[in-house]
């Protein structure tokens, strides 16, 4: 394989492994968005039935049950990536990844504990802003999803190279195979957890040190605030950008009698409750603006740029994630679809978010921006004079158009493989009705002995063959349900959302069935 082809295959495997871990999020997004609506206090002002306690309970239950997945995406990535990369016994790789992730967390916790660096939780904010977090009940350095992604790829790489290890001496045979993989990966996870306590805090301190400059730099600082809050999401460092402004005196103070409110969020809520004009500190709450409105433009661009035959399916996958972002301000499910796939898109995303925060400030908007329905309800109740919400919604429309235009241009200019843009060759109509003819497919791939590896992504069955000259391309095109792609020795057969079942059927055929067509 040529170096360019090898690099492209590596990048595709990287992005596909990332996406495979997010396969459940569209369903989770629908439930989360519905829960956010049912539990919305602001919306309850206009829809009295939402104040009914049983309904509010159901909403909170649905929201919290799905939100725990978003809050633990690091372990989801770790397990999902490792199982995707494993070439055999994927369930063993997934179990090892989970165990190793616990080792990784514990190694970080123990190191911080021994060094006397465990942060004390604030009564109101917990560990936000300290650079540490509690993950699966273990307090350690907050690396966002970065730690889980690194460990997931490390687990997959080590597992494929160690799971076949055997030992000849009888007493040592029990430590061969996947047990040897666990020992190797567990050691690597402990080393990664230990290293995180020394490598990550200096990075956190550098980000934290920017906050003072941001506060004093006017609109330039406000732009950087919005830019970093988006661009640092995969690392978890964005907490260190917005938390000081929203929950400390850096974001403003308000004194009412003997009560002092510190931070943009407490001040905003106090001013709203008391009917007071909103102060300038509200600018630090604008981070909700892009979450609520901008993602309409992003998702619109993804759907528009998808291949015509894929647009309906792409819309069906992305619509629940868009609802999650706009209604509940949870954007990670969409963010991770393109932040690793295309740094160009991710950089443009941060720039647009920062620019519109500045525009909100320049235009004198002092309204609520987080959550489509809840912000609308609160803006209506606060009134035009206090919020200037007509301007807010005009800027919202402008941001949607800017995102749509910029993302559409970049996706097409650089041929970025966003959802729905995978290469496909139109397939011929299947010859057989009912059950898919997997035996014919296996024969067209050159037979059982020509199969080196079988895997799948969300929509494609991926088969690596030993000898491409044995492939029956005409038969493969006739059998491929939705398309066919050749990449060196890899054959990608597009099955849509039946790709997982196709892999299982082919693996079963390879393991126990006769090859006769």
XYZ file of C-alpha atoms in Angstrom:
517
model
C 0.000 0.000 0.000
C 1.346 3.435 -0.955
C 2.116 5.938 1.857
C -0.764 8.202 0.796
C -3.223 5.305 0.749
C -1.947 4.110 4.112
C -2.402 7.582 5.614
C -5.943 7.893 4.210
C -6.875 4.453 5.523
C -5.479 5.351 8.941
C -7.434 8.614 9.052
C -10.607 6.862 7.936
C -10.169 4.155 10.571
C -9.615 6.864 13.190
C -12.775 8.778 12.272
C -14.836 5.605 11.878
C -13.731 4.346 15.286
C -14.754 7.672 16.808
C -18.168 7.588 15.140
C -18.795 3.973 16.116
C -18.764 4.996 19.767
C -21.547 7.516 19.130
C -24.019 5.116 17.540
C -26.520 5.261 20.416
C -26.566 9.026 20.823
C -29.353 9.857 18.320
C -31.794 7.806 20.410
C -30.425 9.223 23.664
C -30.740 12.714 22.195
C -34.460 12.370 21.542
C -35.151 11.207 25.100
C -32.911 13.922 26.554
C -34.617 16.673 24.552
C -38.101 15.474 25.573
C -36.982 15.316 29.191
C -35.631 18.865 29.001
C -38.965 20.109 27.682
C -41.036 18.343 30.324
C -38.770 19.568 33.129
C -38.440 23.165 31.869
C -39.359 25.610 34.618
C -39.398 28.564 32.221
C -41.689 26.818 29.756
C -43.977 25.824 32.628
C -44.894 29.487 33.015
C -46.689 29.356 29.656
C -47.760 25.701 29.652
C -49.277 25.052 33.108
C -49.465 21.282 32.651
C -45.662 21.149 32.797
C -45.919 22.192 36.442
C -47.739 18.941 37.227
C -45.327 17.112 39.541
C -45.627 13.589 38.033
C -44.941 14.991 34.556
C -42.002 17.026 35.836
C -40.661 13.897 37.553
C -40.818 11.936 34.299
C -39.038 14.785 32.529
C -36.261 14.966 35.114
C -35.869 11.182 35.070
C -35.587 11.065 31.275
C -33.183 14.010 31.198
C -30.902 12.738 33.969
C -30.894 9.151 32.640
C -29.646 10.297 29.224
C -27.455 13.107 30.527
C -25.355 10.602 32.452
C -24.287 9.178 29.086
C -23.150 12.601 27.862
C -21.344 13.236 31.142
C -19.457 9.953 30.770
C -18.607 10.084 27.075
C -14.978 9.469 27.981
C -15.640 5.870 29.029
C -18.072 5.454 26.114
C -15.292 6.433 23.706
C -12.767 4.186 25.451
C -14.917 1.053 25.270
C -16.416 1.833 21.855
C -13.103 2.577 20.132
C -11.347 -0.447 21.639
C -14.108 -2.854 20.614
C -14.238 -1.377 17.117
C -10.481 -1.728 16.595
C -10.301 -5.276 17.970
C -9.968 -7.760 15.127
C -11.453 -10.678 17.057
C -13.308 -11.346 20.291
C -14.549 -7.759 20.409
C -16.445 -8.379 23.632
C -13.169 -9.269 25.328
C -11.564 -6.055 24.076
C -14.538 -4.050 25.349
C -14.310 -5.648 28.799
C -10.569 -5.038 28.989
C -11.098 -1.424 27.927
C -13.622 -0.890 30.719
C -11.355 -2.459 33.344
C -8.376 -0.487 32.086
C -10.367 2.736 32.193
C -11.052 2.119 35.886
C -7.320 1.528 36.378
C -6.574 4.765 34.511
C -8.930 6.748 36.749
C -7.646 5.135 39.934
C -4.009 5.680 38.970
C -4.736 9.385 38.544
C -6.636 9.555 41.846
C -3.961 7.723 43.803
C -1.213 9.918 42.356
C -3.067 13.115 43.272
C -3.814 11.726 46.722
C -0.198 10.777 47.406
C 0.976 14.183 46.219
C -1.603 15.935 48.388
C -3.170 17.577 45.328
C -6.765 16.342 45.517
C -8.988 19.409 45.170
C -11.682 20.150 47.749
C -15.208 20.430 46.329
C -17.005 23.763 46.609
C -20.417 23.464 48.358
C -22.195 25.040 45.373
C -19.989 24.297 42.360
C -18.403 21.003 43.297
C -15.110 20.524 41.434
C -15.916 22.851 38.523
C -12.985 25.139 37.813
C -10.466 23.065 39.821
C -9.155 21.060 36.853
C -10.398 17.847 38.465
C -13.608 15.852 38.122
C -15.381 12.852 39.582
C -15.727 10.196 36.887
C -17.538 6.959 37.769
C -17.150 7.911 41.416
C -13.376 8.474 41.180
C -11.847 11.939 41.513
C -9.024 12.529 39.085
C -7.608 15.043 36.594
C -10.313 16.344 34.230
C -9.173 15.469 30.705
C -12.640 15.583 29.154
C -12.984 12.857 26.536
C -9.289 13.041 25.645
C -8.243 10.439 28.211
C -10.896 7.967 27.095
C -10.044 8.419 23.409
C -6.317 7.934 23.998
C -6.886 4.850 26.139
C -9.394 3.440 23.633
C -6.917 3.585 20.757
C -4.099 2.348 22.990
C -6.243 -0.590 24.135
C -7.179 -1.561 20.573
C -3.569 -1.345 19.389
C -2.135 -3.413 22.253
C -4.999 -5.924 22.227
C -4.507 -6.837 18.557
C -0.810 -7.479 19.184
C -1.100 -9.460 22.397
C -4.386 -11.421 22.375
C -2.771 -14.339 20.521
C 0.126 -14.706 22.960
C 0.615 -18.196 24.438
C 2.989 -19.555 27.074
C 4.368 -23.105 26.915
C 4.945 -23.857 30.634
C 1.705 -25.299 32.017
C 1.486 -22.999 35.084
C 1.762 -19.945 32.823
C -0.785 -20.933 30.185
C -3.604 -19.275 32.102
C -1.866 -15.912 31.582
C -1.904 -16.187 27.789
C -4.389 -14.761 25.299
C -6.740 -12.040 26.502
C -5.381 -12.277 30.062
C -1.962 -11.294 28.762
C -3.644 -8.441 26.876
C -5.271 -7.280 30.110
C -1.938 -7.287 31.960
C -0.256 -5.257 29.215
C -3.118 -2.806 28.766
C -3.654 -2.449 32.523
C -0.026 -1.422 32.905
C -0.332 1.073 30.058
C -3.537 2.486 31.606
C -1.816 2.960 34.980
C 1.093 4.735 33.269
C -1.324 6.997 31.366
C -3.211 7.852 34.562
C 0.060 8.648 36.330
C 1.316 10.798 33.454
C -1.954 12.744 33.274
C -1.301 14.195 36.735
C 1.939 15.778 35.536
C 1.219 16.604 31.890
C -2.361 17.924 32.049
C -2.250 20.428 34.990
C 0.312 22.737 33.288
C -1.973 22.866 30.253
C -4.930 23.664 32.528
C -2.922 26.390 34.280
C -2.060 27.993 30.940
C -5.737 28.124 29.981
C -6.740 29.350 33.429
C -4.137 32.125 33.202
C -5.896 33.535 30.135
C -9.054 34.415 32.040
C -7.637 37.585 33.616
C -6.520 38.868 30.226
C -9.877 37.959 28.655
C -11.753 39.955 31.307
C -9.663 43.067 30.647
C -9.477 42.868 26.835
C -12.963 44.117 25.922
C -14.510 42.679 22.783
C -11.224 40.978 21.833
C -11.344 39.088 25.110
C -15.017 38.301 24.592
C -14.223 36.817 21.175
C -11.455 34.681 22.634
C -13.809 33.612 25.438
C -16.388 32.338 22.941
C -13.746 30.813 20.671
C -12.029 28.853 23.443
C -15.307 27.743 25.045
C -16.113 25.878 21.827
C -12.677 24.851 20.596
C -11.558 23.258 23.893
C -14.604 21.011 24.375
C -12.825 17.735 23.423
C -10.180 18.370 26.092
C -12.491 19.367 28.952
C -10.444 22.563 29.348
C -13.405 24.733 28.336
C -14.638 24.497 31.943
C -11.618 26.538 33.006
C -12.580 29.262 30.535
C -16.222 29.891 31.393
C -16.488 28.813 35.051
C -14.491 31.758 36.513
C -16.700 34.227 34.679
C -20.019 32.592 35.389
C -19.429 31.713 39.044
C -16.836 34.111 40.467
C -16.401 37.858 40.842
C -14.533 37.880 37.531
C -17.977 37.843 35.874
C -19.354 40.702 37.980
C -20.983 41.203 41.383
C -24.333 42.455 42.659
C -25.007 43.674 46.204
C -28.598 43.620 47.440
C -28.846 44.624 51.099
C -26.488 42.307 52.943
C -26.482 39.699 50.141
C -23.650 39.685 47.593
C -24.038 37.768 44.335
C -20.773 36.917 42.535
C -20.515 35.588 38.992
C -22.439 36.230 35.801
C -24.989 33.448 36.377
C -25.999 34.248 40.000
C -26.150 37.955 39.148
C -28.296 37.330 36.065
C -30.785 35.141 37.926
C -31.010 37.609 40.827
C -31.643 40.526 38.469
C -34.275 38.497 36.609
C -36.088 37.515 39.815
C -36.049 41.090 41.187
C -37.122 42.770 37.937
C -33.869 44.737 37.708
C -32.145 45.780 34.446
C -29.534 43.278 33.367
C -25.918 44.304 33.891
C -22.995 43.984 31.476
C -21.897 40.707 33.078
C -24.576 38.945 31.036
C -22.108 38.904 28.143
C -20.367 35.935 29.805
C -23.630 33.981 29.515
C -23.718 34.290 25.721
C -22.081 30.861 25.343
C -25.604 29.441 25.126
C -26.323 31.415 21.937
C -24.452 29.164 19.496
C -25.655 26.025 21.300
C -29.255 27.124 20.853
C -29.168 28.510 17.314
C -25.868 27.889 15.513
C -26.258 24.138 15.286
C -29.304 24.580 13.027
C -26.888 25.951 10.429
C -24.320 23.199 11.055
C -26.832 20.372 10.741
C -28.453 22.064 7.747
C -25.061 22.159 6.002
C -24.410 18.487 6.784
C -27.763 17.469 5.313
C -27.443 19.767 2.276
C -23.922 18.498 1.517
C -24.874 14.842 1.912
C -25.328 12.838 -1.253
C -28.938 13.135 -2.513
C -29.658 9.469 -1.834
C -28.379 9.869 1.755
C -30.092 13.104 2.785
C -33.193 11.569 4.306
C -31.159 9.092 6.335
C -28.671 11.784 7.387
C -31.509 14.038 8.527
C -33.035 11.177 10.536
C -29.731 10.651 12.370
C -28.927 14.327 12.972
C -32.377 15.687 13.880
C -32.422 14.167 17.404
C -28.900 15.471 18.049
C -29.974 18.935 16.904
C -32.896 18.865 19.327
C -30.489 17.913 22.106
C -28.245 20.866 21.300
C -30.978 23.470 20.816
C -33.349 22.475 23.611
C -30.939 21.181 26.246
C -27.669 22.980 25.282
C -25.911 19.592 25.045
C -23.811 19.814 21.900
C -21.222 17.065 22.371
C -23.071 14.448 20.261
C -22.807 16.735 17.216
C -19.406 18.166 18.131
C -17.751 14.764 18.084
C -19.115 14.060 14.606
C -16.729 16.596 13.084
C -14.221 17.980 15.611
C -11.772 15.124 14.975
C -12.844 14.552 11.392
C -11.972 18.071 10.223
C -9.864 20.602 12.161
C -10.826 23.175 9.505
C -14.529 22.898 10.341
C -13.809 22.869 14.070
C -11.670 26.017 13.814
C -14.375 27.785 11.778
C -16.914 26.719 14.409
C -14.930 28.405 17.172
C -14.407 31.584 15.144
C -18.106 31.974 14.272
C -19.142 31.364 17.893
C -16.703 34.022 19.121
C -17.735 36.564 16.493
C -21.429 36.313 17.348
C -20.747 36.733 21.053
C -19.113 40.043 20.184
C -22.052 41.005 17.935
C -24.525 40.311 20.745
C -22.552 42.628 23.010
C -22.104 45.363 20.403
C -25.840 45.297 19.568
C -26.762 45.687 23.236
C -28.555 42.342 23.597
C -29.148 41.429 27.245
C -31.400 38.420 26.831
C -31.412 34.739 27.715
C -29.743 32.494 25.136
C -29.600 28.957 26.573
C -32.294 26.533 25.438
C -34.646 27.385 22.587
C -37.959 27.244 24.452
C -36.738 28.113 27.939
C -34.841 31.201 26.717
C -37.876 32.321 24.699
C -40.123 31.937 27.734
C -37.741 33.894 29.978
C -37.188 36.643 27.395
C -40.936 37.105 26.939
C -41.485 37.286 30.685
C -38.590 39.745 31.168
C -39.792 42.027 28.370
C -38.248 43.756 25.355
C -36.765 46.702 27.279
C -34.709 44.478 29.579
C -33.600 41.924 26.981
C -33.825 43.466 23.469
C -34.794 39.985 22.344
C -35.982 40.998 18.814
C -32.349 41.829 17.995
C -31.288 38.554 19.609
C -33.487 36.531 17.253
C -32.377 38.529 14.221
C -28.775 37.698 15.106
C -29.833 34.078 15.648
C -31.155 33.928 12.070
C -27.936 35.532 10.831
C -25.789 33.014 12.704
C -27.725 30.089 11.252
C -27.162 31.445 7.739
C -23.453 32.092 8.379
C -22.889 28.607 9.758
C -24.778 27.072 6.843
C -22.846 29.081 4.248
C -19.375 28.663 5.762
C -19.753 24.957 6.525
C -21.250 24.219 3.099
C -18.345 26.003 1.395
C -15.665 24.265 3.483
C -17.227 20.805 3.204
C -17.384 21.034 -0.585
C -14.099 22.891 -1.022
C -12.089 20.314 0.941
C -14.384 17.331 0.238
C -14.831 16.695 3.955
C -16.514 13.347 4.714
C -19.250 14.680 6.962
C -22.274 12.423 7.632
C -23.921 11.278 4.396
C -20.944 12.052 2.134
C -19.345 8.608 2.030
C -18.454 7.478 -1.466
C -20.898 5.022 -2.972
C -21.420 3.281 -6.242
C -25.108 2.814 -7.082
C -26.065 -0.791 -6.542
C -28.035 -3.010 -8.869
C -31.340 -4.451 -7.721
C -30.889 -7.562 -5.591
C -31.601 -10.812 -7.402
C -33.157 -12.506 -4.409
C -36.037 -11.401 -2.217
C -36.201 -12.054 1.502
C -33.037 -13.205 3.241
C -29.815 -11.643 1.944
C -27.639 -14.197 0.065
C -24.570 -14.106 2.293
C -23.155 -17.290 0.766
C -23.082 -15.632 -2.645
C -21.468 -12.581 -1.072
C -18.767 -14.738 0.500
C -18.109 -16.436 -2.827
C -17.883 -13.039 -4.584
C -15.281 -11.992 -2.000
C -13.071 -14.897 -3.047
C -14.221 -17.478 -0.541
C -13.532 -18.082 3.124
C -9.772 -18.474 2.678
C -9.525 -15.037 1.044
C -11.027 -13.188 4.038
C -8.446 -11.575 6.308
C -10.736 -9.524 8.529
C -14.402 -8.531 8.849
C -15.689 -5.384 10.580
C -18.348 -2.732 10.249
C -19.012 0.961 10.865
C -22.449 2.513 11.265
C -23.584 1.928 7.678
C -20.938 -0.244 5.999
C -19.737 -3.835 6.166
C -15.945 -3.687 5.876
C -14.036 -6.734 4.626
C -10.277 -7.001 4.185
C -9.216 -9.606 1.613
C -5.864 -11.289 0.997
C -5.952 -11.332 -2.801
C -7.960 -8.719 -4.720
C -7.683 -10.704 -7.961
C -10.124 -13.249 -6.504
C -12.899 -10.663 -6.142
C -15.919 -10.911 -8.425
C -16.630 -7.188 -8.808
C -19.726 -7.589 -10.996
C -21.317 -9.952 -8.496
C -20.377 -7.672 -5.575
C -22.011 -4.695 -7.273
C -25.135 -6.732 -7.902
C -25.290 -7.843 -4.265
C -24.383 -4.562 -2.533
C -27.692 -3.209 -1.124
C -26.803 0.499 -1.202
C -23.317 0.851 -2.639
C -19.795 -0.541 -2.947
C -16.372 0.986 -2.245
C -12.914 -0.465 -2.950
C -9.854 0.791 -1.054
C -6.750 -1.277 -1.733
C -7.501 -4.641 -0.058
C -10.544 -3.348 1.806
C -14.044 -3.838 0.391
C -16.793 -1.664 1.885
C -20.352 -2.837 1.232
C -22.985 -0.271 2.180
C -25.868 -1.918 4.058
C -27.245 1.199 5.765
C -28.222 0.605 9.372
C -28.189 -3.176 8.788
C -24.366 -3.196 8.700
C -24.057 -4.683 12.186
C -26.376 -7.572 11.344
C -24.494 -8.113 8.069
C -21.186 -8.457 9.913
C -22.678 -10.945 12.353
C -24.165 -13.034 9.565
C -20.908 -13.095 7.611
C -18.886 -13.964 10.732
C -21.305 -16.811 11.479
C -20.932 -18.056 7.924
C -17.155 -17.895 8.130
C -17.148 -19.808 11.392
C -19.627 -22.636 10.983
C -21.258 -22.762 7.536
C -20.338 -24.386 4.281
C -19.101 -22.194 1.461
C -21.311 -23.553 -1.267
C -23.427 -20.771 -2.837
